[in-house]
CSV table of C-alpha atoms in Angstrom, one decimal:
chain,number,residue,atom,x,y,z
A,1,UNK,CA,39.4,16.3,-44.2
A,2,UNK,CA,40.1,15.5,-47.9
A,3,UNK,CA,37.3,14.2,-49.8
A,4,UNK,CA,39.6,11.5,-51.0
A,5,UNK,CA,41.0,9.6,-48.0
A,6,UNK,CA,44.4,7.7,-48.1
A,7,UNK,CA,43.9,4.1,-49.0
A,8,UNK,CA,46.6,2.4,-46.6
A,9,UNK,CA,45.5,1.0,-43.5
A,10,UNK,CA,46.9,2.1,-40.0
A,11,UNK,CA,49.2,-0.7,-39.9
A,12,UNK,CA,50.6,0.0,-43.5
A,13,UNK,CA,51.0,3.6,-42.7
A,14,UNK,CA,53.0,2.6,-39.3
A,15,UNK,CA,55.2,0.4,-41.4
A,16,UNK,CA,55.8,3.3,-43.8
A,17,UNK,CA,56.8,5.7,-40.9
A,18,UNK,CA,59.0,3.1,-39.5
A,19,UNK,CA,60.7,2.8,-42.9
A,20,UNK,CA,61.3,6.4,-42.9
A,21,UNK,CA,62.7,6.5,-39.6
A,22,UNK,CA,65.1,3.6,-40.4
A,23,UNK,CA,66.4,5.2,-43.2
A,24,UNK,CA,67.0,8.3,-41.2
A,25,UNK,CA,69.3,6.5,-39.2
A,26,UNK,CA,71.0,4.9,-42.1
A,27,UNK,CA,71.5,8.6,-43.3
A,28,UNK,CA,73.7,9.4,-40.4
A,29,UNK,CA,75.8,6.2,-41.4
A,30,UNK,CA,76.1,7.3,-44.8
A,31,UNK,CA,76.9,10.8,-43.5
A,32,UNK,CA,79.8,9.3,-41.1
A,33,UNK,CA,81.1,7.1,-43.7
A,34,UNK,CA,81.6,9.8,-46.2
A,35,UNK,CA,83.0,12.3,-43.7
A,36,UNK,CA,85.8,10.0,-42.2
A,37,UNK,CA,86.5,8.6,-45.9
A,38,UNK,CA,85.4,5.1,-45.3
A,39,UNK,CA,83.6,4.7,-48.4
A,40,UNK,CA,86.7,5.9,-50.4
A,41,UNK,CA,88.7,3.2,-48.6
A,42,UNK,CA,86.3,0.5,-49.5
A,43,UNK,CA,86.1,1.7,-53.1
A,44,UNK,CA,89.8,1.3,-53.6
A,45,UNK,CA,90.0,-2.0,-52.1
A,46,UNK,CA,90.5,-4.5,-54.9
A,47,UNK,CA,88.8,-7.5,-53.0
A,48,UNK,CA,86.8,-7.9,-49.9
A,49,UNK,CA,88.7,-6.9,-46.6
A,50,UNK,CA,88.2,-7.7,-42.9
A,51,UNK,CA,87.1,-5.0,-40.6
A,52,UNK,CA,90.6,-4.9,-39.1
A,53,UNK,CA,92.3,-4.2,-42.5
A,54,UNK,CA,89.6,-1.7,-43.4
A,55,UNK,CA,90.3,0.2,-40.0
A,56,UNK,CA,94.1,-0.1,-40.4
A,57,UNK,CA,93.7,1.4,-44.1
A,58,UNK,CA,92.3,4.6,-42.6
A,59,UNK,CA,94.2,4.6,-39.2
A,60,UNK,CA,90.8,3.9,-37.4
A,61,UNK,CA,89.9,2.0,-34.4
A,62,UNK,CA,88.6,-1.3,-35.5
A,63,UNK,CA,85.8,-1.5,-33.0
A,64,UNK,CA,84.2,1.8,-34.4
A,65,UNK,CA,84.7,0.5,-37.9
A,66,UNK,CA,83.2,-2.7,-37.2
A,67,UNK,CA,79.8,-1.3,-35.8
A,68,UNK,CA,79.7,1.0,-38.6
A,69,UNK,CA,80.1,-1.9,-41.1
A,70,UNK,CA,77.3,-3.7,-39.4
A,71,UNK,CA,75.0,-0.9,-39.9
A,72,UNK,CA,76.0,-0.4,-43.5
A,73,UNK,CA,75.6,-3.9,-44.4
A,74,UNK,CA,72.1,-4.2,-42.8
A,75,UNK,CA,71.2,-1.1,-44.5
A,76,UNK,CA,72.2,-2.8,-47.8
A,77,UNK,CA,74.7,-0.1,-48.5
A,78,UNK,CA,78.0,-2.3,-48.0
A,79,UNK,CA,78.0,-6.1,-48.9
A,80,UNK,CA,79.7,-9.2,-47.3
A,81,UNK,CA,81.5,-11.8,-49.2
A,82,UNK,CA,80.6,-15.6,-49.2
A,83,UNK,CA,82.5,-16.2,-45.9
A,84,UNK,CA,80.5,-13.4,-44.0
A,85,UNK,CA,83.6,-12.0,-42.6
A,86,UNK,CA,85.1,-9.6,-45.0
A,87,UNK,CA,83.5,-6.4,-46.5
A,88,UNK,CA,83.3,-4.9,-49.9
A,89,UNK,CA,81.7,-2.1,-51.7
A,90,UNK,CA,80.2,-3.0,-55.2
A,91,UNK,CA,81.7,-1.0,-57.9
A,92,UNK,CA,78.3,0.3,-59.0
A,93,UNK,CA,77.6,2.1,-55.7
A,94,UNK,CA,81.0,4.1,-55.5
A,95,UNK,CA,79.9,7.1,-57.9
A,96,UNK,CA,77.1,7.8,-55.3
A,97,UNK,CA,79.1,7.5,-52.1
A,98,UNK,CA,82.7,8.5,-52.6
A,99,UNK,CA,84.2,12.1,-52.4
A,100,UNK,CA,84.8,12.3,-56.0
A,101,UNK,CA,81.6,10.2,-57.3
A,102,UNK,CA,79.8,11.7,-60.0
A,103,UNK,CA,76.4,11.0,-58.4
A,104,UNK,CA,77.3,12.1,-54.9
A,105,UNK,CA,75.0,14.9,-54.5
A,106,UNK,CA,72.9,12.9,-52.1
A,107,UNK,CA,75.7,11.8,-49.7
A,108,UNK,CA,77.1,15.3,-49.5
A,109,UNK,CA,73.6,16.4,-48.4
A,110,UNK,CA,73.4,13.6,-45.8
A,111,UNK,CA,76.3,15.5,-44.0
A,112,UNK,CA,74.0,18.2,-43.3
A,113,UNK,CA,71.7,16.1,-40.9
A,114,UNK,CA,74.2,15.6,-38.2
A,115,UNK,CA,74.8,19.4,-38.1
A,116,UNK,CA,71.3,20.0,-37.3
A,117,UNK,CA,71.5,17.8,-34.1
A,118,UNK,CA,72.3,18.7,-30.4
A,119,UNK,CA,72.0,22.5,-29.9
A,120,UNK,CA,70.4,23.5,-33.2
A,121,UNK,CA,67.7,21.0,-32.9
A,122,UNK,CA,66.9,22.3,-29.4
A,123,UNK,CA,67.0,26.0,-30.7
A,124,UNK,CA,64.6,25.2,-33.4
A,125,UNK,CA,62.2,23.2,-31.0
A,126,UNK,CA,62.2,26.2,-28.7
A,127,UNK,CA,61.2,28.6,-31.7
A,128,UNK,CA,57.7,26.6,-32.0
A,129,UNK,CA,56.4,27.9,-28.7
A,130,UNK,CA,54.5,31.4,-29.0
A,131,UNK,CA,56.8,32.6,-26.3
A,132,UNK,CA,59.8,31.1,-27.8
A,133,UNK,CA,62.6,32.8,-29.7
A,134,UNK,CA,61.9,34.3,-33.1
A,135,UNK,CA,64.7,32.1,-34.8
A,136,UNK,CA,68.2,30.9,-34.4
A,137,UNK,CA,71.4,33.1,-35.1
A,138,UNK,CA,73.4,32.3,-37.9
A,139,UNK,CA,76.1,31.6,-35.6
A,140,UNK,CA,74.7,28.4,-34.5
A,141,UNK,CA,75.3,26.9,-37.9
A,142,UNK,CA,79.1,27.2,-38.5
A,143,UNK,CA,79.2,23.4,-39.2
A,144,UNK,CA,75.9,23.4,-41.5
A,145,UNK,CA,77.4,26.4,-43.3
A,146,UNK,CA,80.4,24.4,-44.2
A,147,UNK,CA,78.6,21.7,-45.5
A,148,UNK,CA,76.4,23.9,-47.5
A,149,UNK,CA,79.4,25.4,-49.2
A,150,UNK,CA,80.5,21.8,-50.1
A,151,UNK,CA,77.1,21.0,-51.5
A,152,UNK,CA,77.4,24.3,-53.7
A,153,UNK,CA,80.7,23.3,-54.9
A,154,UNK,CA,79.7,19.7,-55.7
A,155,UNK,CA,76.7,21.3,-57.8
A,156,UNK,CA,78.7,23.7,-59.7
A,157,UNK,CA,81.2,21.2,-60.6
A,158,UNK,CA,78.7,19.3,-62.4
A,159,UNK,CA,76.5,22.3,-63.5
A,160,UNK,CA,79.0,25.1,-64.2
A,161,UNK,CA,77.2,28.5,-63.9
A,162,UNK,CA,78.6,29.5,-67.1
A,163,UNK,CA,76.7,26.6,-68.7
A,164,UNK,CA,73.2,28.3,-66.9
A,165,UNK,CA,74.0,31.6,-68.7
A,166,UNK,CA,74.4,30.1,-72.1
A,167,UNK,CA,70.6,30.1,-72.1
A,168,UNK,CA,70.8,33.8,-72.2
A,169,UNK,CA,73.0,34.6,-75.5
A,170,UNK,CA,72.3,38.4,-75.4
A,171,UNK,CA,73.8,38.4,-71.7
A,172,UNK,CA,76.8,36.3,-72.6
A,173,UNK,CA,77.5,38.5,-75.5
A,174,UNK,CA,77.8,41.3,-73.2
A,175,UNK,CA,79.9,39.5,-70.7
A,176,UNK,CA,82.3,38.4,-73.5
A,177,UNK,CA,82.7,42.1,-74.6
A,178,UNK,CA,83.3,43.2,-70.8
A,179,UNK,CA,80.7,44.5,-68.3
A,180,UNK,CA,80.7,45.1,-64.6
A,181,UNK,CA,79.1,42.2,-62.5
A,182,UNK,CA,77.7,42.0,-58.9
A,183,UNK,CA,77.5,38.8,-57.2
A,184,UNK,CA,75.2,39.3,-54.4
A,185,UNK,CA,75.4,36.8,-51.2
A,186,UNK,CA,78.5,35.2,-52.8
A,187,UNK,CA,79.7,33.4,-49.9
A,188,UNK,CA,82.9,31.8,-50.7
A,189,UNK,CA,83.1,33.1,-54.2
A,190,UNK,CA,82.6,30.0,-56.3
A,191,UNK,CA,80.1,31.6,-58.5
A,192,UNK,CA,82.1,34.9,-58.7
A,193,UNK,CA,85.3,33.2,-59.5
A,194,UNK,CA,83.9,30.7,-62.1
A,195,UNK,CA,82.3,33.7,-64.1
A,196,UNK,CA,85.5,35.6,-63.6
A,197,UNK,CA,87.5,32.7,-65.4
A,198,UNK,CA,84.8,32.3,-68.0
A,199,UNK,CA,84.6,35.9,-69.0
A,200,UNK,CA,88.1,37.7,-68.3
A,201,UNK,CA,86.9,40.9,-70.0
A,202,UNK,CA,84.3,41.6,-67.5
A,203,UNK,CA,84.7,42.8,-63.9
A,204,UNK,CA,83.2,40.9,-60.9
A,205,UNK,CA,82.4,42.1,-57.5
A,206,UNK,CA,81.3,39.5,-54.7
A,207,UNK,CA,79.4,40.9,-51.7
A,208,UNK,CA,78.6,38.9,-48.6
A,209,UNK,CA,77.9,39.9,-44.9
A,210,UNK,CA,80.1,36.9,-43.4
A,211,UNK,CA,83.7,38.4,-43.2
A,212,UNK,CA,85.1,34.6,-43.2
A,213,UNK,CA,83.5,33.9,-46.5
A,214,UNK,CA,84.7,37.0,-47.9
A,215,UNK,CA,88.3,36.2,-47.1
A,216,UNK,CA,87.8,32.6,-48.3
A,217,UNK,CA,86.6,34.0,-51.7
A,218,UNK,CA,89.6,36.7,-51.8
A,219,UNK,CA,92.0,33.5,-51.3
A,220,UNK,CA,90.2,31.5,-53.8
A,221,UNK,CA,90.6,34.4,-56.3
A,222,UNK,CA,94.2,34.9,-55.6
A,223,UNK,CA,94.9,31.3,-55.7
A,224,UNK,CA,93.5,31.3,-59.3
A,225,UNK,CA,95.4,34.5,-60.2
A,226,UNK,CA,92.3,36.4,-61.1
A,227,UNK,CA,92.9,39.9,-61.4
A,228,UNK,CA,89.1,41.1,-62.5
A,229,UNK,CA,87.6,40.3,-59.1
A,230,UNK,CA,87.3,42.2,-55.8
A,231,UNK,CA,85.3,40.9,-52.7
A,232,UNK,CA,83.6,43.2,-49.9
A,233,UNK,CA,81.9,42.8,-46.8
A,234,UNK,CA,78.3,44.6,-47.0
A,235,UNK,CA,74.7,44.4,-45.9
A,236,UNK,CA,72.9,43.6,-49.2
A,237,UNK,CA,69.8,45.6,-47.8
A,238,UNK,CA,72.1,48.5,-47.6
A,239,UNK,CA,74.8,48.6,-50.3
A,240,UNK,CA,77.1,51.5,-50.9
A,241,UNK,CA,75.3,54.7,-51.9
A,242,UNK,CA,77.6,55.6,-54.6
A,243,UNK,CA,76.7,52.2,-56.4
A,244,UNK,CA,73.5,53.5,-58.0
A,245,UNK,CA,73.3,52.3,-61.7
A,246,UNK,CA,76.9,51.0,-61.2
A,247,UNK,CA,76.3,47.4,-62.7
A,248,UNK,CA,75.0,45.9,-65.8
A,249,UNK,CA,74.5,42.4,-64.3
A,250,UNK,CA,73.8,41.0,-61.0
A,251,UNK,CA,73.4,37.4,-59.9
A,252,UNK,CA,71.8,36.0,-56.8
A,253,UNK,CA,72.6,32.3,-56.6
A,254,UNK,CA,70.5,30.5,-53.9
A,255,UNK,CA,70.7,33.4,-51.4
A,256,UNK,CA,67.3,35.4,-51.7
A,257,UNK,CA,65.3,33.1,-49.6
A,258,UNK,CA,67.7,33.3,-46.9
A,259,UNK,CA,67.5,37.0,-46.4
A,260,UNK,CA,65.7,38.4,-43.4
A,261,UNK,CA,64.5,41.2,-45.7
A,262,UNK,CA,64.5,39.9,-49.3
A,263,UNK,CA,62.3,42.7,-50.5
A,264,UNK,CA,64.8,45.3,-49.5
A,265,UNK,CA,67.7,43.1,-50.8
A,266,UNK,CA,66.1,42.7,-54.4
A,267,UNK,CA,65.1,46.5,-54.2
A,268,UNK,CA,68.8,47.4,-53.6
A,269,UNK,CA,69.8,45.1,-56.6
A,270,UNK,CA,67.1,47.3,-58.7
A,271,UNK,CA,69.0,50.5,-57.5
A,272,UNK,CA,72.5,49.5,-58.2
A,273,UNK,CA,71.9,48.1,-61.7
A,274,UNK,CA,72.3,50.5,-64.7
A,275,UNK,CA,68.9,51.2,-66.8
A,276,UNK,CA,69.7,48.5,-69.1
A,277,UNK,CA,71.0,46.0,-66.4
A,278,UNK,CA,69.8,42.5,-66.1
A,279,UNK,CA,69.4,40.3,-63.0
A,280,UNK,CA,69.4,36.5,-62.6
A,281,UNK,CA,67.9,34.9,-59.4
A,282,UNK,CA,68.6,31.2,-58.6
A,283,UNK,CA,66.3,29.4,-56.3
A,284,UNK,CA,65.6,25.9,-55.5
A,285,UNK,CA,62.8,24.6,-57.7
A,286,UNK,CA,59.6,24.8,-55.8
A,287,UNK,CA,56.0,25.8,-56.2
A,288,UNK,CA,54.2,28.0,-53.4
A,289,UNK,CA,51.4,25.6,-52.7
A,290,UNK,CA,52.1,22.5,-50.9
A,291,UNK,CA,49.8,20.5,-53.0
A,292,UNK,CA,51.9,21.6,-56.1
A,293,UNK,CA,55.0,20.4,-54.4
A,294,UNK,CA,53.6,16.9,-53.2
A,295,UNK,CA,52.2,16.4,-56.6
A,296,UNK,CA,54.8,17.4,-59.0
A,297,UNK,CA,58.2,17.3,-56.9
A,298,UNK,CA,59.7,14.1,-55.9
A,299,UNK,CA,61.8,14.4,-52.7
A,300,UNK,CA,60.7,18.1,-52.0
A,301,UNK,CA,60.2,17.2,-48.2
A,302,UNK,CA,64.1,17.1,-48.1
A,303,UNK,CA,64.2,21.1,-48.9
A,304,UNK,CA,61.1,21.6,-46.4
A,305,UNK,CA,63.2,20.2,-43.6
A,306,UNK,CA,66.4,21.9,-44.4
A,307,UNK,CA,64.4,25.3,-44.9
A,308,UNK,CA,62.8,24.3,-41.3
A,309,UNK,CA,66.0,23.8,-39.6
A,310,UNK,CA,68.3,26.3,-41.3
A,311,UNK,CA,67.0,28.9,-43.9
A,312,UNK,CA,63.6,29.8,-42.0
A,313,UNK,CA,65.0,30.0,-38.5
A,314,UNK,CA,68.2,32.2,-39.5
A,315,UNK,CA,65.6,34.7,-41.5
A,316,UNK,CA,63.4,34.9,-38.6
A,317,UNK,CA,65.9,35.5,-36.2
A,318,UNK,CA,66.3,39.3,-37.2
A,319,UNK,CA,63.3,41.6,-36.2
A,320,UNK,CA,60.8,41.7,-38.7
A,321,UNK,CA,62.5,38.8,-40.8
A,322,UNK,CA,60.1,37.4,-43.4
A,323,UNK,CA,61.3,33.9,-43.2
A,324,UNK,CA,60.5,32.9,-46.7
A,325,UNK,CA,62.1,29.5,-46.5
A,326,UNK,CA,63.9,27.6,-49.3
A,327,UNK,CA,60.3,26.3,-50.6
A,328,UNK,CA,58.6,29.6,-51.0
A,329,UNK,CA,58.0,28.8,-54.7
A,330,UNK,CA,58.3,30.5,-58.0
A,331,UNK,CA,54.8,32.3,-57.7
A,332,UNK,CA,55.9,34.1,-54.6
A,333,UNK,CA,59.4,34.7,-55.9
A,334,UNK,CA,58.1,36.1,-59.1
A,335,UNK,CA,55.7,38.4,-57.0
A,336,UNK,CA,58.5,39.7,-55.0
A,337,UNK,CA,60.8,40.4,-57.7
A,338,UNK,CA,58.3,42.0,-59.7
A,339,UNK,CA,57.4,44.4,-56.7
A,340,UNK,CA,60.9,45.7,-56.7
A,341,UNK,CA,60.4,47.1,-60.3
A,342,UNK,CA,61.8,44.3,-62.4
A,343,UNK,CA,60.2,42.6,-65.4
A,344,UNK,CA,60.6,38.8,-65.0
A,345,UNK,CA,61.3,37.8,-68.8
A,346,UNK,CA,61.8,34.0,-68.2
A,347,UNK,CA,61.4,31.6,-65.4
A,348,UNK,CA,63.0,28.2,-66.1
A,349,UNK,CA,62.3,25.2,-63.7
A,350,UNK,CA,65.2,22.7,-64.1
A,351,UNK,CA,63.8,19.7,-62.4
A,352,UNK,CA,67.2,17.8,-63.2
A,353,UNK,CA,69.3,20.2,-61.2
A,354,UNK,CA,66.6,21.1,-58.5
A,355,UNK,CA,67.1,24.8,-59.4
A,356,UNK,CA,64.7,27.4,-61.0
A,357,UNK,CA,66.2,30.8,-62.3
A,358,UNK,CA,64.5,34.2,-62.9
A,359,UNK,CA,65.9,36.2,-65.8
A,360,UNK,CA,64.8,39.9,-65.1
A,361,UNK,CA,65.2,43.3,-66.6
A,362,UNK,CA,64.4,46.5,-65.5
A,363,UNK,CA,61.1,47.9,-66.5
């Protein structure tokens, strides 16, 4: 036991746990309202409306809408007018709840919670047993992956990757002039296409193991009329043999911790970079010790749970998977990147955007 025991009583602790659980149910309601568009409907209404009027505006069944409104009113998310019969969303709450809200990162993340229910929850539960499965197949997370894609898109809209690169002027000068870039674990091509637009003189290659994501990335690039991108399906632990020393810049945006074999993946990145190549690894901000995360990072439990339900089981599913998890911390990340042969020149922990980045060069 710690030499310093928590000061709260058993009753106070039970009340705190109860509040956490109650907020968990409220999160489901927030996710549902966001997904079906009820918050957008309420935000667009100029005056309080009845449950029937709100239902009609979205072509919904009134009974379901009324029950949802009851949950949101009692959770102090939606308000009632003086009659107690009509509902409204205060204007100051819209930015955090609507699809186009400037403060909606949290509500987008709430949509991840329902995807962990049912089959996924049961599979992760089974993994706890010593004789249970190693992990959970990525195929079980189709709905989760779609939400993660939206979360990434939402983040990049407010924090363009080009702005992140502006911290490294030597790199941006090279990108302006024209270099070859590889985006490892590119997913739907969000970072790849953004950089391709920002730096038309450079060429960009997005790599991902998921065929559907690669096709989405190709479609996105075509829709933007980009001519300096290509996307290929490949295992980033076994990249093409003829890629040795091919690229001058590699970016890994929130992908390294998800890998079953991140040591092999970063080793391949080292191989395919030219002698003067640089690498930027972007990961969730965290420390490698639980105590540091508890004391220094507010709300980090969200990342622990997302990692437990998604990142870690998919990594451990593969034989010998490392299962780093999303909260592996900058210390372990630096150790793994350095072991691959890189010199970590800069580590920036951005508490505002919840990401830390590692700017690396070949030794």
